[in-house]
PDB file of C-alpha atoms in Angstrom:
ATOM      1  CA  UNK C   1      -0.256 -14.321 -12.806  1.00  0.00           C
ATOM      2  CA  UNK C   2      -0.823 -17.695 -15.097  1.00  0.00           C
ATOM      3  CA  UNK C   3      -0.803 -15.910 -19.094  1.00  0.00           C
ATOM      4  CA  UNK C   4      -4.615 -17.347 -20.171  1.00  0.00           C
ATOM      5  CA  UNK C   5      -5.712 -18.481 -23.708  1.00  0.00           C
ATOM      6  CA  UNK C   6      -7.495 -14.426 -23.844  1.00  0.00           C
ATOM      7  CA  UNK C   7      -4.521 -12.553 -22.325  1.00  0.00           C
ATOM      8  CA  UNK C   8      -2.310 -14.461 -25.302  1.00  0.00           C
ATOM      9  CA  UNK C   9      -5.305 -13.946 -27.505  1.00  0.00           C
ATOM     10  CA  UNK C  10      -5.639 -10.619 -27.143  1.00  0.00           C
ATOM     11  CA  UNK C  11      -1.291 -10.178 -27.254  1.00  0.00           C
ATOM     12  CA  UNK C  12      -1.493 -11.581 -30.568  1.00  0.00           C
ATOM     13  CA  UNK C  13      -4.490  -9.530 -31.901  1.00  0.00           C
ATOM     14  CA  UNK C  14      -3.683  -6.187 -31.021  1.00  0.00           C
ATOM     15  CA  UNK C  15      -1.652  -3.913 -32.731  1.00  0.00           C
ATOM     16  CA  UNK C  16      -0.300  -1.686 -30.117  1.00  0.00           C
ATOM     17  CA  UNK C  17       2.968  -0.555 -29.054  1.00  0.00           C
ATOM     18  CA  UNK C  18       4.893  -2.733 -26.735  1.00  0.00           C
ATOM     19  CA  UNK C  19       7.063   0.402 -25.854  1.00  0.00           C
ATOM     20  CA  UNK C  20       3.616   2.315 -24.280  1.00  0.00           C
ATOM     21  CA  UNK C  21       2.005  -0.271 -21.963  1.00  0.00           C
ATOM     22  CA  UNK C  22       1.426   0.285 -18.257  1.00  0.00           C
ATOM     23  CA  UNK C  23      -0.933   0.053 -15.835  1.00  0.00           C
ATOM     24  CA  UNK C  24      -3.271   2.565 -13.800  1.00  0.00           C
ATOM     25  CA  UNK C  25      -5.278   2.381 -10.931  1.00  0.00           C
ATOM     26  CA  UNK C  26      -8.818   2.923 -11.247  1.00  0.00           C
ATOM     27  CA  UNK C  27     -10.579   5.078  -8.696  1.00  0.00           C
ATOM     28  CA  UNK C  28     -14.002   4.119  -8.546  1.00  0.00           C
ATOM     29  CA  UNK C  29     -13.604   0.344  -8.311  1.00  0.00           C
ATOM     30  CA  UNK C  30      -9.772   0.067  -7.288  1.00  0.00           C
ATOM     31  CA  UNK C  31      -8.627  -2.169  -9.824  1.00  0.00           C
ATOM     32  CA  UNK C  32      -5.501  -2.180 -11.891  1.00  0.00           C
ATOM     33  CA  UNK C  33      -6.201  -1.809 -15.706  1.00  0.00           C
ATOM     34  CA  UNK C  34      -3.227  -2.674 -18.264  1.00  0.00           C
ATOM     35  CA  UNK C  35      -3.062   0.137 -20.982  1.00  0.00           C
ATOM     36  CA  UNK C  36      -1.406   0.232 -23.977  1.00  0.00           C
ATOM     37  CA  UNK C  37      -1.080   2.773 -27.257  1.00  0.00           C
ATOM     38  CA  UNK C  38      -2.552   1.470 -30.543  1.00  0.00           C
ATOM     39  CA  UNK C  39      -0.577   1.857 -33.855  1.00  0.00           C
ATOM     40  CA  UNK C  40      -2.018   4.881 -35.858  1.00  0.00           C
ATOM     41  CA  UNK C  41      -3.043   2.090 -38.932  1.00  0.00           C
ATOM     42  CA  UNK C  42      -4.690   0.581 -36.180  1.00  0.00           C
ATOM     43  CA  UNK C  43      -6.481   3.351 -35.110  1.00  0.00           C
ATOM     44  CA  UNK C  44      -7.382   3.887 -38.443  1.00  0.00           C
ATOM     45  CA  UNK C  45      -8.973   0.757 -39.251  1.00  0.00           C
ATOM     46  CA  UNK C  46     -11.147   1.099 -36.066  1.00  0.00           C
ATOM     47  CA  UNK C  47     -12.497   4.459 -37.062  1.00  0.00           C
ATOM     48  CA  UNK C  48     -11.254   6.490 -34.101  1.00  0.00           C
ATOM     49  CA  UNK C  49      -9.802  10.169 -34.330  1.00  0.00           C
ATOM     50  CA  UNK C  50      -9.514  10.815 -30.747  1.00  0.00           C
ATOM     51  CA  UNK C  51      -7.708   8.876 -27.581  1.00  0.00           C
ATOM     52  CA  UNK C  52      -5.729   5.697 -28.995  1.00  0.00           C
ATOM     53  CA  UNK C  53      -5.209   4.294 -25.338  1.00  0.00           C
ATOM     54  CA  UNK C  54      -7.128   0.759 -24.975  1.00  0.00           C
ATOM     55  CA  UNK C  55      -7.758  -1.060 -22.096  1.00  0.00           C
ATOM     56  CA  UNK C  56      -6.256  -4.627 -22.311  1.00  0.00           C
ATOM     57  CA  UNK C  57      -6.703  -6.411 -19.504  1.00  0.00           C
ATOM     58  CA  UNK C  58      -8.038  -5.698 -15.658  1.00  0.00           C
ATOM     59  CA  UNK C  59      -6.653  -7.317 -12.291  1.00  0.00           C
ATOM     60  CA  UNK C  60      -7.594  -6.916  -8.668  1.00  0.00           C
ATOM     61  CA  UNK C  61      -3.761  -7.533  -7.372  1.00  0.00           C
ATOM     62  CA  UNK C  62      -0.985  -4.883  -8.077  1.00  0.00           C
ATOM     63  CA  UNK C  63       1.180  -7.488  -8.310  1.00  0.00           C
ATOM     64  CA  UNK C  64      -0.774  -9.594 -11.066  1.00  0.00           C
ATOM     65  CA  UNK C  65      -0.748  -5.809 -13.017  1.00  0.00           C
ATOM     66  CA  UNK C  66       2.743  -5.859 -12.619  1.00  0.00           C
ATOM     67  CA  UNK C  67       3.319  -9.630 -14.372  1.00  0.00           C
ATOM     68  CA  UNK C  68       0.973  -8.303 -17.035  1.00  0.00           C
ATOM     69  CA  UNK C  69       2.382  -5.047 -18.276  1.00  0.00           C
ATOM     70  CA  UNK C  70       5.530  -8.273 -18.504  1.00  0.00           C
ATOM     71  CA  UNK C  71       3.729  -9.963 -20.770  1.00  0.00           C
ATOM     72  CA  UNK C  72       2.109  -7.570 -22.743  1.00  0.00           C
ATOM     73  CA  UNK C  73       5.452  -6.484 -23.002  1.00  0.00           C
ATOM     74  CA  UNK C  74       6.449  -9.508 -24.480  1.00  0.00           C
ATOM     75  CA  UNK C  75       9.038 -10.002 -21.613  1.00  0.00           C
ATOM     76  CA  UNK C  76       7.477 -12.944 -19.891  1.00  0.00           C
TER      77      UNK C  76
END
């Protein structure tokens, strides 16, 4: 996986905790969908009482999930 102008975009942007991101697989498409815990000022500011998981990025290859939950890790 090649780190695009929106994956570092959306690194930058987000408030969430490095600590919580992972990936899931979904079940009714199959593909791999990086997760991550917001900050509770960021959840906050967005107006939302409930949940604080948000989606960051999606990927067809388990392997391209992997590299991801690397970067949004800030490990790669």
């Amino acid at each position: 996986m090649t780190p695009t102008a929106q994956l570092r975009t959306i690194r930058s942007n987000t408030r969430y905790v490095e600590a919580s991101v992972h990936y899931n697989r979904r079940k009714f498409d199959k593909k791999y969908e990086i997760v991550a815990r917001l900050y509770d000022d960021a959840l906050e500011d967005l107006g939302v009482t409930i949940g604080g998981e948000v989606v960051l990025a999606v990927f067809e290859d388990r392997h391209d999930a992997l590299d991801a939950v690397r970067f949004f890790r800030n490990q790669g």
